[in-house]
Coordinates of C-alpha atoms in Angstrom, one line a residue:
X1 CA 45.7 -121.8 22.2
X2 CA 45.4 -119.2 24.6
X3 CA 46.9 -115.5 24.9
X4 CA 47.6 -114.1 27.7
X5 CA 48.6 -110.7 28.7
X6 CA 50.6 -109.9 31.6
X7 CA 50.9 -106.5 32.8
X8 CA 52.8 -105.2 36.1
X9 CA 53.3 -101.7 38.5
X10 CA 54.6 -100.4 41.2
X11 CA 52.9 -97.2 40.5
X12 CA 55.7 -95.4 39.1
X13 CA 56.9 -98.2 36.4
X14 CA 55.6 -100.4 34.7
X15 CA 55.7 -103.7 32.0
X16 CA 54.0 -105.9 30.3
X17 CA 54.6 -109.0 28.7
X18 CA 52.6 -111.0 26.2
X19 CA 52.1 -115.0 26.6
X20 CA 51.2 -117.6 23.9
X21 CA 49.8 -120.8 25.9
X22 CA 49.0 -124.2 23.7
X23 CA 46.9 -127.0 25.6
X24 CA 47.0 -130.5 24.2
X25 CA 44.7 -132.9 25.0
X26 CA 46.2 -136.2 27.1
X27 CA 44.6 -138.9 25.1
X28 CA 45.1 -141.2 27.9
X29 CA 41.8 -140.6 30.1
X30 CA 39.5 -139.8 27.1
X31 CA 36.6 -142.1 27.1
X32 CA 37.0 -144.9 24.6
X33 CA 33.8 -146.0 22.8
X34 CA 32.2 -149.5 21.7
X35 CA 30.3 -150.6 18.9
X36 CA 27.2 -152.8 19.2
X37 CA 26.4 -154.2 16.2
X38 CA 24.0 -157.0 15.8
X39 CA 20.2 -158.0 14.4
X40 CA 16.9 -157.7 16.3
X41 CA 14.5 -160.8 15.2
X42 CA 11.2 -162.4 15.7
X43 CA 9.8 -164.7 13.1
X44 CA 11.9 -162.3 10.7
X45 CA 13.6 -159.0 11.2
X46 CA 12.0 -156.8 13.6
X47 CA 11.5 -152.8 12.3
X48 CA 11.7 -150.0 13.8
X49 CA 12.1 -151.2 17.6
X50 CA 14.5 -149.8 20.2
X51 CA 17.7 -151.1 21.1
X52 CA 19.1 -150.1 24.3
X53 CA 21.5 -151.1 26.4
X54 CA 19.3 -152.0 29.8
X55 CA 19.4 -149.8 32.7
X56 CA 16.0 -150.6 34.0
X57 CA 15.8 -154.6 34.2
X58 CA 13.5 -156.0 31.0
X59 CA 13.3 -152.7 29.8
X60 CA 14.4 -149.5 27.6
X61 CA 12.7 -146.8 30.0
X62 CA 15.7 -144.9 31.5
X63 CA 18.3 -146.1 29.2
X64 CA 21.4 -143.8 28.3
X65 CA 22.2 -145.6 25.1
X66 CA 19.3 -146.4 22.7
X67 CA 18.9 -146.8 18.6
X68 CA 16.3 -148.1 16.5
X69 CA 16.4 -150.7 13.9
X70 CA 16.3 -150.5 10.1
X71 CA 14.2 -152.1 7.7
X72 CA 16.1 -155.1 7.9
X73 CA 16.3 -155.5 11.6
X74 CA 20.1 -154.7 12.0
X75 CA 21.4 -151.9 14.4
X76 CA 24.6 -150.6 15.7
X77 CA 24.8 -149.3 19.1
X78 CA 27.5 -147.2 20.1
X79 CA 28.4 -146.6 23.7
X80 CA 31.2 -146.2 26.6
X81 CA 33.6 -148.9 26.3
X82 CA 33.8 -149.3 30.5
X83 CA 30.4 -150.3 30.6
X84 CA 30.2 -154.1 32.0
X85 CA 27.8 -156.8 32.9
X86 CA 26.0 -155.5 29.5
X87 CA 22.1 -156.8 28.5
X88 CA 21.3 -155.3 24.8
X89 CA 17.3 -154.9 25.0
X90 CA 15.0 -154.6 21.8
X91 CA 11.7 -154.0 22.0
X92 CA 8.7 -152.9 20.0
X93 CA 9.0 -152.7 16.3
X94 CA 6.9 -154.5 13.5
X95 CA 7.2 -157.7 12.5
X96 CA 6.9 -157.8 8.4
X97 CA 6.5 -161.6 8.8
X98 CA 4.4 -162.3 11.3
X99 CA 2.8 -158.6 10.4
X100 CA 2.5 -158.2 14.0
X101 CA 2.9 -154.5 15.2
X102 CA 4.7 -155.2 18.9
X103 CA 4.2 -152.8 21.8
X104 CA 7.0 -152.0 24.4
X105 CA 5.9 -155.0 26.7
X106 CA 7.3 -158.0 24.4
X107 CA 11.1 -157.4 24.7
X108 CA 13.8 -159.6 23.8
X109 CA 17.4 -159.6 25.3
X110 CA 20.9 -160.7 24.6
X111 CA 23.3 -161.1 27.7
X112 CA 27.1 -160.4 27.6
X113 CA 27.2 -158.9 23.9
X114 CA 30.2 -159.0 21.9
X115 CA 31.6 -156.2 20.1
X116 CA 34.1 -157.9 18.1
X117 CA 31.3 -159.6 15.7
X118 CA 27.8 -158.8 15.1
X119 CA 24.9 -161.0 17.3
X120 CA 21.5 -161.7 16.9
X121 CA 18.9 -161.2 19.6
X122 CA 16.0 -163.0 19.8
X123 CA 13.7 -164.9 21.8
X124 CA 16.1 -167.7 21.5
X125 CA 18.3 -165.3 23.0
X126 CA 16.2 -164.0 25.3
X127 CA 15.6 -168.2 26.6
X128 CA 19.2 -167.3 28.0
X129 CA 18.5 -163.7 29.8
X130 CA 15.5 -165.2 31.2
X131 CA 17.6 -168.5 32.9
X132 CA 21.2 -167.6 33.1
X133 CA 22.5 -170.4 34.1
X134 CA 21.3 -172.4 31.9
X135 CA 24.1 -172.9 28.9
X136 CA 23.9 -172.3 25.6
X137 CA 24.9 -175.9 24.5
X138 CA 21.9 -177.2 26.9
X139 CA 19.7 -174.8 25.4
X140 CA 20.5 -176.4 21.9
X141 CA 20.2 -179.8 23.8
X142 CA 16.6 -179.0 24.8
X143 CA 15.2 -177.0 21.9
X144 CA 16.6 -180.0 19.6
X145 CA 19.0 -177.4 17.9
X146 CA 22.1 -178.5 16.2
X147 CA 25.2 -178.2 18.2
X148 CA 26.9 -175.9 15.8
X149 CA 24.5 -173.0 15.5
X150 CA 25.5 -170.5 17.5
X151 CA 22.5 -168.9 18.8
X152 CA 24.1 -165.5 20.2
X153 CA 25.5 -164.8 16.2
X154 CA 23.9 -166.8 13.8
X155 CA 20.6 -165.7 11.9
X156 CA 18.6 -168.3 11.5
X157 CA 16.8 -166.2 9.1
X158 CA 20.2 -166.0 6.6
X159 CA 20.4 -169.2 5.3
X160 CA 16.9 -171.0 5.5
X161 CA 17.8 -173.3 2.9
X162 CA 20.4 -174.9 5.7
X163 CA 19.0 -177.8 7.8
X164 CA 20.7 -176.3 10.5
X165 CA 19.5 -173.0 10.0
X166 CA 15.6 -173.8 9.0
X167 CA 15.6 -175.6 12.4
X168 CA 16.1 -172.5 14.4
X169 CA 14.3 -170.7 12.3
X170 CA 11.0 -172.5 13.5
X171 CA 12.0 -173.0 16.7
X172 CA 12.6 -169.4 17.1
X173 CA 9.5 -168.2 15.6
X174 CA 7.3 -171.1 17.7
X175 CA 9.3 -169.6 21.0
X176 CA 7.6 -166.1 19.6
X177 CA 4.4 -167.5 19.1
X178 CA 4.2 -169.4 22.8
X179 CA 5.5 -166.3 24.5
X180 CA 3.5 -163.8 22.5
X181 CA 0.3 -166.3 23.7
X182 CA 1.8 -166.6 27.5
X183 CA 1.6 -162.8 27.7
X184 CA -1.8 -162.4 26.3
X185 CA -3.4 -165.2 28.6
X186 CA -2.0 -163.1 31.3
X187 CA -1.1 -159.8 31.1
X188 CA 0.6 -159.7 34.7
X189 CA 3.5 -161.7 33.3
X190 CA 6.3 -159.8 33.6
X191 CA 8.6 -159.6 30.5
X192 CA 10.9 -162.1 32.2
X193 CA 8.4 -164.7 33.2
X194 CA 6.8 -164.7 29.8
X195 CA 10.4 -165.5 28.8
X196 CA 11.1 -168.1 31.3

């Protein structure tokens, strides 16, 4: 609300008037925001690692949007709705399982996140980032994964006592294991060819 005083002369009379001036806000070209919500994983939940949404290919340096992980692994990443072509990085964190403390190089990444249900990224996701035009259903296929877990939203972690979901719980965590000794053997790896 704004007021306004207007005051006029002709230098012999004058006037004034006094103005009350309301400005609403046109809701129509507000930004709109999105919520990321999903699970960061490596043999088990991964700690205290940043999510981000990637600016800078296979990794968080330079991102705009960025959280960290709780206790349990789970974050929820709120950001501008008009982003597109989206690649939700994690990377660092500890690994309570594993009890493997990971620096910023070993990343994993979850292409074309959903926002309408939470995800899980992983290095089974990050199979997926690293060859995208592989499928997910070939990806099952080849990893020997049962056609109905759904490797972008299902924790293999959740339900362990499944067959299903034991199954990509050790395929997961050997995929963690083979990339984590790929990247030691040779340090010039880049995130992506470690993944690939």
């Amino acid at each position: 609300i704004y007021n306004l005083a207007a005051s006029v002369s002709d230098g012999s009379l004058s006037d004034s008037k006094d103005f009350t001036v309301t400005v609403t806000n046109d809701t129509s070209d507000d930004p709109t925001t999105s919520d990321y919500d999903g699970t960061f994983i490596g043999a088990g939940p991964i700690q205290g690692a940043t999510v981000c949404i990637e600016v800078t290919p296979d990794t968080c340096t330079g991102a705009q949007f960025t959280t960290t992980t709780a206790q349990d692994g789970t974050f929820s990443l709120t950001i501008d709705s008009d982003a597109t072509d989206i690649v939700i990085r994690g990377e660092g964190g500890f690994d309570p399982v594993t009890n493997l403390q990971f620096d910023d190089v070993y990343t994993f990444a979850l292409s074309q996140p959903v926002t309408d249900q939470s995800f899980v990224v992983s290095p089974l996701s990050s199979m997926l980032y690293a060859k995208p035009s592989q499928t997910y259903e070939t990806l099952k296929s080849r990893l020997g994964l049962d056609s109905n877990f759904m490797i972008r939203f299902d924790n293999p972690f959740s339900n362990i006592d499944s067959a299903i979901y034991n199954k990509a719980a050790v395929v997961n965590a050997q995929l963690l294991v083979l990339y984590k000794i790929l990247m030691d053997l040779s340090p010039t790896f880049t995130v992506k060819n470690g993944q690939y």
